[in-house]
Amino acid sequence: MMLFMFLLLALLFLFLSYQLYIRFQLESLDSDSPKMKRKINFYKYQENNRSLLFLMIAAIIFCLILLGMLYAQDTLRKNNKELEIRINELTEKRDSTAALKIESYKANALKLSDFPWEKVVKSRDAQALDNFELQLIRDWQPFFGESNIAIAVGQKSQTITLSVFPTTLAFKDYQTAEKNVEKFIEELQSVKELTMIDFNFTYRTKANKLSKQSIVYSKNSKEEDLTKVALEN
């Protein structure tokens, strides 16, 4: 839009320059013959009228271009303002999320064994599994922060593998979340269908460097208890 306006202004400038050139050429015309002089004067009169008309049209076009540029500038300013407001909203939302502290889990606060694990195992609908994952994400957020949770169901064995991926945690929050893992496992021991659960943490160390830590619990059969798996560093 702005490029078109600048191009139009350039064309208008060239047109006016051409009219000035014609005017300059007319002024240089002269003749000793009275008849020819009258013709020249009449032609100059016509050109003056034509130039005045062109000047008025040019002025109107210039005003329209100026209004267009002012409108485009105002639209751009409003868009920038809206973008600034949106960025501020996202920044505030990010800051409020970052400010969310991880809570220390109290025994039976969520009653983890009462979650519909049997329905999870029997579910054959991908959308139903997504809903179960979303419910766990909402319930577990205060104790592990913003996380992704994935449920994998073994149809033949009728077992569940649960994977938890907390997003970047501050070091103190990670320490709290790590303790929450043990408390969660204690309650989940009674869930026979759950044969494996792994927590994959991303956190910042005391030196503010990103680090990763995986904590895995599993069991070979439904009758056993979940035990912590020793992982190689």
PDB file of C-alpha atoms in Angstrom:
ATOM      1  CA  MET A   1       0.000   0.000   0.000  1.00  0.00           C
ATOM      2  CA  MET A   2       2.719   2.460   0.994  1.00  0.00           C
ATOM      3  CA  LEU A   3       4.790   1.490  -2.045  1.00  0.00           C
ATOM      4  CA  PHE A   4       1.832   2.200  -4.326  1.00  0.00           C
ATOM      5  CA  MET A   5       1.379   5.639  -2.763  1.00  0.00           C
ATOM      6  CA  PHE A   6       5.052   6.515  -3.170  1.00  0.00           C
ATOM      7  CA  LEU A   7       4.898   5.373  -6.789  1.00  0.00           C
ATOM      8  CA  LEU A   8       1.840   7.533  -7.365  1.00  0.00           C
ATOM      9  CA  LEU A   9       3.622  10.521  -5.829  1.00  0.00           C
ATOM     10  CA  ALA A  10       6.613   9.928  -8.095  1.00  0.00           C
ATOM     11  CA  LEU A  11       4.367   9.857 -11.173  1.00  0.00           C
ATOM     12  CA  LEU A  12       2.614  13.010  -9.986  1.00  0.00           C
ATOM     13  CA  PHE A  13       5.967  14.744  -9.545  1.00  0.00           C
ATOM     14  CA  LEU A  14       7.063  13.712 -13.045  1.00  0.00           C
ATOM     15  CA  PHE A  15       3.776  14.950 -14.515  1.00  0.00           C
ATOM     16  CA  LEU A  16       4.077  18.340 -12.802  1.00  0.00           C
ATOM     17  CA  SER A  17       7.699  18.603 -13.918  1.00  0.00           C
ATOM     18  CA  TYR A  18       6.586  17.975 -17.492  1.00  0.00           C
ATOM     19  CA  GLN A  19       3.909  20.673 -17.203  1.00  0.00           C
ATOM     20  CA  LEU A  20       6.515  23.150 -15.934  1.00  0.00           C
ATOM     21  CA  TYR A  21       8.739  22.258 -18.858  1.00  0.00           C
ATOM     22  CA  ILE A  22       5.872  22.916 -21.308  1.00  0.00           C
ATOM     23  CA  ARG A  23       5.152  26.203 -19.531  1.00  0.00           C
ATOM     24  CA  PHE A  24       8.798  27.222 -19.807  1.00  0.00           C
ATOM     25  CA  GLN A  25       8.803  26.420 -23.518  1.00  0.00           C
ATOM     26  CA  LEU A  26       5.636  28.437 -24.086  1.00  0.00           C
ATOM     27  CA  GLU A  27       7.097  31.476 -22.341  1.00  0.00           C
ATOM     28  CA  SER A  28      10.053  31.375 -24.689  1.00  0.00           C
ATOM     29  CA  LEU A  29       7.789  31.578 -27.774  1.00  0.00           C
ATOM     30  CA  ASP A  30       7.470  34.976 -29.433  1.00  0.00           C
ATOM     31  CA  SER A  31       6.881  36.487 -32.861  1.00  0.00           C
ATOM     32  CA  ASP A  32       7.013  39.833 -34.586  1.00  0.00           C
ATOM     33  CA  SER A  33       3.891  39.021 -36.534  1.00  0.00           C
ATOM     34  CA  PRO A  34       0.730  40.353 -34.785  1.00  0.00           C
ATOM     35  CA  LYS A  35      -1.322  37.447 -36.141  1.00  0.00           C
ATOM     36  CA  MET A  36       1.155  34.873 -34.959  1.00  0.00           C
ATOM     37  CA  LYS A  37       1.467  36.671 -31.643  1.00  0.00           C
ATOM     38  CA  ARG A  38      -2.300  36.444 -31.138  1.00  0.00           C
ATOM     39  CA  LYS A  39      -2.164  32.717 -31.871  1.00  0.00           C
ATOM     40  CA  ILE A  40       0.678  32.260 -29.410  1.00  0.00           C
ATOM     41  CA  ASN A  41      -1.198  34.224 -26.734  1.00  0.00           C
ATOM     42  CA  PHE A  42      -4.361  32.189 -27.339  1.00  0.00           C
ATOM     43  CA  TYR A  43      -2.395  28.964 -27.107  1.00  0.00           C
ATOM     44  CA  LYS A  44      -0.757  30.198 -23.892  1.00  0.00           C
ATOM     45  CA  TYR A  45      -4.256  31.020 -22.536  1.00  0.00           C
ATOM     46  CA  GLN A  46      -5.451  27.501 -23.323  1.00  0.00           C
ATOM     47  CA  GLU A  47      -2.360  25.985 -21.762  1.00  0.00           C
ATOM     48  CA  ASN A  48      -2.797  28.166 -18.667  1.00  0.00           C
ATOM     49  CA  ASN A  49      -6.360  26.908 -18.246  1.00  0.00           C
ATOM     50  CA  ARG A  50      -5.236  23.351 -18.868  1.00  0.00           C
ATOM     51  CA  SER A  51      -2.359  23.745 -16.382  1.00  0.00           C
ATOM     52  CA  LEU A  52      -4.732  25.173 -13.773  1.00  0.00           C
ATOM     53  CA  LEU A  53      -7.053  22.189 -14.239  1.00  0.00           C
ATOM     54  CA  PHE A  54      -4.135  19.768 -13.986  1.00  0.00           C
ATOM     55  CA  LEU A  55      -2.901  21.590 -10.893  1.00  0.00           C
ATOM     56  CA  MET A  56      -6.296  21.237  -9.212  1.00  0.00           C
ATOM     57  CA  ILE A  57      -6.449  17.548 -10.103  1.00  0.00           C
ATOM     58  CA  ALA A  58      -2.886  17.071  -8.823  1.00  0.00           C
ATOM     59  CA  ALA A  59      -3.784  18.833  -5.574  1.00  0.00           C
ATOM     60  CA  ILE A  60      -6.799  16.551  -5.097  1.00  0.00           C
ATOM     61  CA  ILE A  61      -4.704  13.467  -5.832  1.00  0.00           C
ATOM     62  CA  PHE A  62      -2.003  14.688  -3.440  1.00  0.00           C
ATOM     63  CA  CYS A  63      -4.598  15.190  -0.690  1.00  0.00           C
ATOM     64  CA  LEU A  64      -5.990  11.705  -1.296  1.00  0.00           C
ATOM     65  CA  ILE A  65      -2.505  10.224  -1.159  1.00  0.00           C
ATOM     66  CA  LEU A  66      -1.770  12.131   2.043  1.00  0.00           C
ATOM     67  CA  LEU A  67      -5.019  10.906   3.609  1.00  0.00           C
ATOM     68  CA  GLY A  68      -4.198   7.375   2.497  1.00  0.00           C
ATOM     69  CA  MET A  69      -0.760   7.572   4.062  1.00  0.00           C
ATOM     70  CA  LEU A  70      -2.194   8.961   7.301  1.00  0.00           C
ATOM     71  CA  TYR A  71      -4.799   6.175   7.338  1.00  0.00           C
ATOM     72  CA  ALA A  72      -2.144   3.522   6.698  1.00  0.00           C
ATOM     73  CA  GLN A  73       0.026   5.031   9.433  1.00  0.00           C
ATOM     74  CA  ASP A  74      -2.881   5.036  11.883  1.00  0.00           C
ATOM     75  CA  THR A  75      -3.762   1.428  11.002  1.00  0.00           C
ATOM     76  CA  LEU A  76      -0.139   0.401  11.473  1.00  0.00           C
ATOM     77  CA  ARG A  77      -0.045   2.181  14.833  1.00  0.00           C
ATOM     78  CA  LYS A  78      -3.210   0.413  15.979  1.00  0.00           C
ATOM     79  CA  ASN A  79      -1.875  -2.943  14.826  1.00  0.00           C
ATOM     80  CA  ASN A  80       1.393  -2.320  16.676  1.00  0.00           C
ATOM     81  CA  LYS A  81      -0.566  -1.349  19.779  1.00  0.00           C
ATOM     82  CA  GLU A  82      -2.662  -4.525  19.589  1.00  0.00           C
ATOM     83  CA  LEU A  83       0.489  -6.576  19.070  1.00  0.00           C
ATOM     84  CA  GLU A  84       2.126  -4.901  22.065  1.00  0.00           C
ATOM     85  CA  ILE A  85      -0.915  -5.648  24.231  1.00  0.00           C
ATOM     86  CA  ARG A  86      -0.904  -9.272  23.057  1.00  0.00           C
ATOM     87  CA  ILE A  87       2.812  -9.620  23.819  1.00  0.00           C
ATOM     88  CA  ASN A  88       2.267  -8.143  27.277  1.00  0.00           C
ATOM     89  CA  GLU A  89      -0.588 -10.582  27.910  1.00  0.00           C
ATOM     90  CA  LEU A  90       1.556 -13.534  26.849  1.00  0.00           C
ATOM     91  CA  THR A  91       4.451 -12.252  28.976  1.00  0.00           C
ATOM     92  CA  GLU A  92       2.193 -11.890  32.011  1.00  0.00           C
ATOM     93  CA  LYS A  93       0.780 -15.357  31.403  1.00  0.00           C
ATOM     94  CA  ARG A  94       4.285 -16.796  31.082  1.00  0.00           C
ATOM     95  CA  ASP A  95       5.426 -15.003  34.216  1.00  0.00           C
ATOM     96  CA  SER A  96       2.407 -16.201  36.180  1.00  0.00           C
ATOM     97  CA  THR A  97       3.073 -19.753  35.015  1.00  0.00           C
ATOM     98  CA  ALA A  98       6.739 -19.437  35.891  1.00  0.00           C
ATOM     99  CA  ALA A  99       5.759 -18.060  39.286  1.00  0.00           C
ATOM    100  CA  LEU A 100       3.644 -21.150  39.995  1.00  0.00           C
ATOM    101  CA  LYS A 101       5.335 -23.025  42.814  1.00  0.00           C
ATOM    102  CA  ILE A 102       5.277 -26.795  43.047  1.00  0.00           C
ATOM    103  CA  GLU A 103       3.267 -28.016  46.022  1.00  0.00           C
ATOM    104  CA  SER A 104       4.375 -30.779  48.327  1.00  0.00           C
ATOM    105  CA  TYR A 105       1.946 -33.668  47.912  1.00  0.00           C
ATOM    106  CA  LYS A 106      -0.072 -34.728  50.939  1.00  0.00           C
ATOM    107  CA  ALA A 107      -1.107 -38.371  51.266  1.00  0.00           C
ATOM    108  CA  ASN A 108      -4.409 -39.178  49.516  1.00  0.00           C
ATOM    109  CA  ALA A 109      -4.834 -35.582  48.337  1.00  0.00           C
ATOM    110  CA  LEU A 110      -5.795 -36.873  44.867  1.00  0.00           C
ATOM    111  CA  LYS A 111      -6.777 -40.411  45.864  1.00  0.00           C
ATOM    112  CA  LEU A 112      -4.723 -41.711  42.953  1.00  0.00           C
ATOM    113  CA  SER A 113      -5.993 -45.264  43.266  1.00  0.00           C
ATOM    114  CA  ASP A 114      -9.548 -44.026  42.661  1.00  0.00           C
ATOM    115  CA  PHE A 115      -8.697 -42.785  39.168  1.00  0.00           C
ATOM    116  CA  PRO A 116     -10.666 -44.907  36.596  1.00  0.00           C
ATOM    117  CA  TRP A 117      -7.659 -47.069  35.688  1.00  0.00           C
ATOM    118  CA  GLU A 118      -9.873 -50.011  34.709  1.00  0.00           C
ATOM    119  CA  LYS A 119     -11.682 -47.815  32.188  1.00  0.00           C
ATOM    120  CA  VAL A 120      -8.318 -46.682  30.841  1.00  0.00           C
ATOM    121  CA  VAL A 121      -7.292 -50.293  30.210  1.00  0.00           C
ATOM    122  CA  LYS A 122     -10.580 -51.184  28.550  1.00  0.00           C
ATOM    123  CA  SER A 123     -10.661 -48.045  26.422  1.00  0.00           C
ATOM    124  CA  ARG A 124     -10.348 -48.589  22.672  1.00  0.00           C
ATOM    125  CA  ASP A 125     -11.045 -44.977  21.750  1.00  0.00           C
ATOM    126  CA  ALA A 126      -8.088 -42.638  21.146  1.00  0.00           C
ATOM    127  CA  GLN A 127     -10.206 -39.633  22.128  1.00  0.00           C
ATOM    128  CA  ALA A 128     -11.080 -41.294  25.445  1.00  0.00           C
ATOM    129  CA  LEU A 129      -7.376 -41.839  26.155  1.00  0.00           C
ATOM    130  CA  ASP A 130      -6.692 -38.177  25.333  1.00  0.00           C
ATOM    131  CA  ASN A 131      -9.365 -37.177  27.848  1.00  0.00           C
ATOM    132  CA  PHE A 132      -7.787 -39.383  30.536  1.00  0.00           C
ATOM    133  CA  GLU A 133      -4.391 -37.803  29.819  1.00  0.00           C
ATOM    134  CA  LEU A 134      -5.845 -34.287  30.057  1.00  0.00           C
ATOM    135  CA  GLN A 135      -7.487 -35.132  33.354  1.00  0.00           C
ATOM    136  CA  LEU A 136      -4.186 -36.396  34.777  1.00  0.00           C
ATOM    137  CA  ILE A 137      -2.383 -33.300  33.486  1.00  0.00           C
ATOM    138  CA  ARG A 138      -4.861 -31.039  35.299  1.00  0.00           C
ATOM    139  CA  ASP A 139      -4.796 -33.076  38.516  1.00  0.00           C
ATOM    140  CA  TRP A 140      -1.027 -33.502  38.674  1.00  0.00           C
ATOM    141  CA  GLN A 141      -0.047 -29.967  37.629  1.00  0.00           C
ATOM    142  CA  PRO A 142       0.213 -28.516  41.190  1.00  0.00           C
ATOM    143  CA  PHE A 143       2.743 -31.225  42.086  1.00  0.00           C
ATOM    144  CA  PHE A 144       4.838 -31.431  38.902  1.00  0.00           C
ATOM    145  CA  GLY A 145       4.133 -28.147  37.122  1.00  0.00           C
ATOM    146  CA  GLU A 146       3.182 -27.847  33.460  1.00  0.00           C
ATOM    147  CA  SER A 147       3.554 -31.364  32.068  1.00  0.00           C
ATOM    148  CA  ASN A 148       2.750 -33.653  29.205  1.00  0.00           C
ATOM    149  CA  ILE A 149       1.416 -37.069  30.168  1.00  0.00           C
ATOM    150  CA  ALA A 150       1.168 -40.035  27.804  1.00  0.00           C
ATOM    151  CA  ILE A 151      -0.770 -43.230  28.463  1.00  0.00           C
ATOM    152  CA  ALA A 152       0.149 -46.459  26.645  1.00  0.00           C
ATOM    153  CA  VAL A 153      -2.181 -49.426  27.050  1.00  0.00           C
ATOM    154  CA  GLY A 154      -1.122 -53.032  26.485  1.00  0.00           C
ATOM    155  CA  GLN A 155      -4.254 -54.575  25.028  1.00  0.00           C
ATOM    156  CA  LYS A 156      -3.165 -58.204  25.447  1.00  0.00           C
ATOM    157  CA  SER A 157      -1.646 -57.815  28.906  1.00  0.00           C
ATOM    158  CA  GLN A 158      -4.271 -55.293  30.040  1.00  0.00           C
ATOM    159  CA  THR A 159      -1.563 -53.095  31.525  1.00  0.00           C
ATOM    160  CA  ILE A 160      -0.766 -49.395  31.558  1.00  0.00           C
ATOM    161  CA  THR A 161       2.489 -47.548  30.992  1.00  0.00           C
ATOM    162  CA  LEU A 162       2.443 -43.945  32.138  1.00  0.00           C
ATOM    163  CA  SER A 163       4.994 -41.357  30.989  1.00  0.00           C
ATOM    164  CA  VAL A 164       5.201 -37.922  32.612  1.00  0.00           C
ATOM    165  CA  PHE A 165       7.190 -35.060  31.056  1.00  0.00           C
ATOM    166  CA  PRO A 166       7.327 -31.996  33.325  1.00  0.00           C
ATOM    167  CA  THR A 167       8.548 -28.840  31.598  1.00  0.00           C
ATOM    168  CA  THR A 168      11.526 -26.847  32.824  1.00  0.00           C
ATOM    169  CA  LEU A 169      11.479 -26.506  36.627  1.00  0.00           C
ATOM    170  CA  ALA A 170      13.504 -24.329  38.924  1.00  0.00           C
ATOM    171  CA  PHE A 171      15.928 -26.301  41.108  1.00  0.00           C
ATOM    172  CA  LYS A 172      13.848 -25.979  44.301  1.00  0.00           C
ATOM    173  CA  ASP A 173      10.677 -26.952  42.441  1.00  0.00           C
ATOM    174  CA  TYR A 174      12.472 -29.959  40.992  1.00  0.00           C
ATOM    175  CA  GLN A 175      13.488 -31.078  44.475  1.00  0.00           C
ATOM    176  CA  THR A 176       9.865 -30.840  45.627  1.00  0.00           C
ATOM    177  CA  ALA A 177       8.598 -32.652  42.516  1.00  0.00           C
ATOM    178  CA  GLU A 178      11.193 -35.401  42.999  1.00  0.00           C
ATOM    179  CA  LYS A 179       9.881 -36.042  46.512  1.00  0.00           C
ATOM    180  CA  ASN A 180       6.328 -36.031  45.152  1.00  0.00           C
ATOM    181  CA  VAL A 181       7.284 -38.908  42.843  1.00  0.00           C
ATOM    182  CA  GLU A 182       7.903 -41.172  45.835  1.00  0.00           C
ATOM    183  CA  LYS A 183       4.596 -40.190  47.426  1.00  0.00           C
ATOM    184  CA  PHE A 184       2.725 -40.810  44.174  1.00  0.00           C
ATOM    185  CA  ILE A 185       4.323 -44.236  43.781  1.00  0.00           C
ATOM    186  CA  GLU A 186       3.228 -45.201  47.299  1.00  0.00           C
ATOM    187  CA  GLU A 187      -0.423 -44.551  46.386  1.00  0.00           C
ATOM    188  CA  LEU A 188      -0.117 -46.090  42.926  1.00  0.00           C
ATOM    189  CA  GLN A 189       1.154 -49.408  44.306  1.00  0.00           C
ATOM    190  CA  SER A 190      -2.440 -50.570  44.684  1.00  0.00           C
ATOM    191  CA  VAL A 191      -3.177 -49.959  40.990  1.00  0.00           C
ATOM    192  CA  LYS A 192      -2.591 -53.436  39.544  1.00  0.00           C
ATOM    193  CA  GLU A 193      -2.992 -52.290  35.942  1.00  0.00           C
ATOM    194  CA  LEU A 194      -0.099 -49.830  36.191  1.00  0.00           C
ATOM    195  CA  THR A 195       3.091 -51.773  35.447  1.00  0.00           C
ATOM    196  CA  MET A 196       5.408 -48.913  34.530  1.00  0.00           C
ATOM    197  CA  ILE A 197       5.621 -45.193  35.191  1.00  0.00           C
ATOM    198  CA  ASP A 198       8.472 -42.914  34.200  1.00  0.00           C
ATOM    199  CA  PHE A 199       9.062 -39.271  35.087  1.00  0.00           C
ATOM    200  CA  ASN A 200      11.268 -37.330  32.673  1.00  0.00           C
ATOM    201  CA  PHE A 201      12.288 -34.068  34.294  1.00  0.00           C
ATOM    202  CA  THR A 202      13.862 -31.038  32.678  1.00  0.00           C
ATOM    203  CA  TYR A 203      15.091 -28.599  35.305  1.00  0.00           C
ATOM    204  CA  ARG A 204      17.659 -25.953  36.105  1.00  0.00           C
ATOM    205  CA  THR A 205      20.503 -26.724  38.452  1.00  0.00           C
ATOM    206  CA  LYS A 206      21.782 -24.426  41.185  1.00  0.00           C
ATOM    207  CA  ALA A 207      24.128 -23.004  38.555  1.00  0.00           C
ATOM    208  CA  ASN A 208      21.053 -22.287  36.372  1.00  0.00           C
ATOM    209  CA  LYS A 209      22.086 -24.834  33.748  1.00  0.00           C
ATOM    210  CA  LEU A 210      19.534 -27.063  32.056  1.00  0.00           C
ATOM    211  CA  SER A 211      19.640 -30.683  33.134  1.00  0.00           C
ATOM    212  CA  LYS A 212      17.538 -33.815  32.628  1.00  0.00           C
ATOM    213  CA  GLN A 213      16.640 -36.587  35.011  1.00  0.00           C
ATOM    214  CA  SER A 214      14.550 -39.719  34.475  1.00  0.00           C
ATOM    215  CA  ILE A 215      12.941 -41.641  37.317  1.00  0.00           C
ATOM    216  CA  VAL A 216      11.427 -44.986  36.337  1.00  0.00           C
ATOM    217  CA  TYR A 217       9.358 -47.466  38.342  1.00  0.00           C
ATOM    218  CA  SER A 218       8.188 -50.790  36.944  1.00  0.00           C
ATOM    219  CA  LYS A 219       7.066 -54.308  37.804  1.00  0.00           C
ATOM    220  CA  ASN A 220       7.056 -57.578  35.897  1.00  0.00           C
ATOM    221  CA  SER A 221       3.526 -58.651  36.811  1.00  0.00           C
ATOM    222  CA  LYS A 222       0.365 -57.148  38.254  1.00  0.00           C
ATOM    223  CA  GLU A 223       0.896 -58.932  41.543  1.00  0.00           C
ATOM    224  CA  GLU A 224       4.251 -57.304  42.221  1.00  0.00           C
ATOM    225  CA  ASP A 225       5.022 -53.830  43.587  1.00  0.00           C
ATOM    226  CA  LEU A 226       6.471 -51.011  41.538  1.00  0.00           C
ATOM    227  CA  THR A 227      10.194 -50.794  42.124  1.00  0.00           C
ATOM    228  CA  LYS A 228      12.634 -48.114  41.098  1.00  0.00           C
ATOM    229  CA  VAL A 229      14.747 -48.972  38.058  1.00  0.00           C
ATOM    230  CA  ALA A 230      18.459 -48.206  38.276  1.00  0.00           C
ATOM    231  CA  LEU A 231      19.345 -46.165  35.224  1.00  0.00           C
ATOM    232  CA  GLU A 232      22.774 -45.715  33.721  1.00  0.00           C
ATOM    233  CA  ASN A 233      24.044 -42.145  33.759  1.00  0.00           C
TER     234      ASN A 233
END
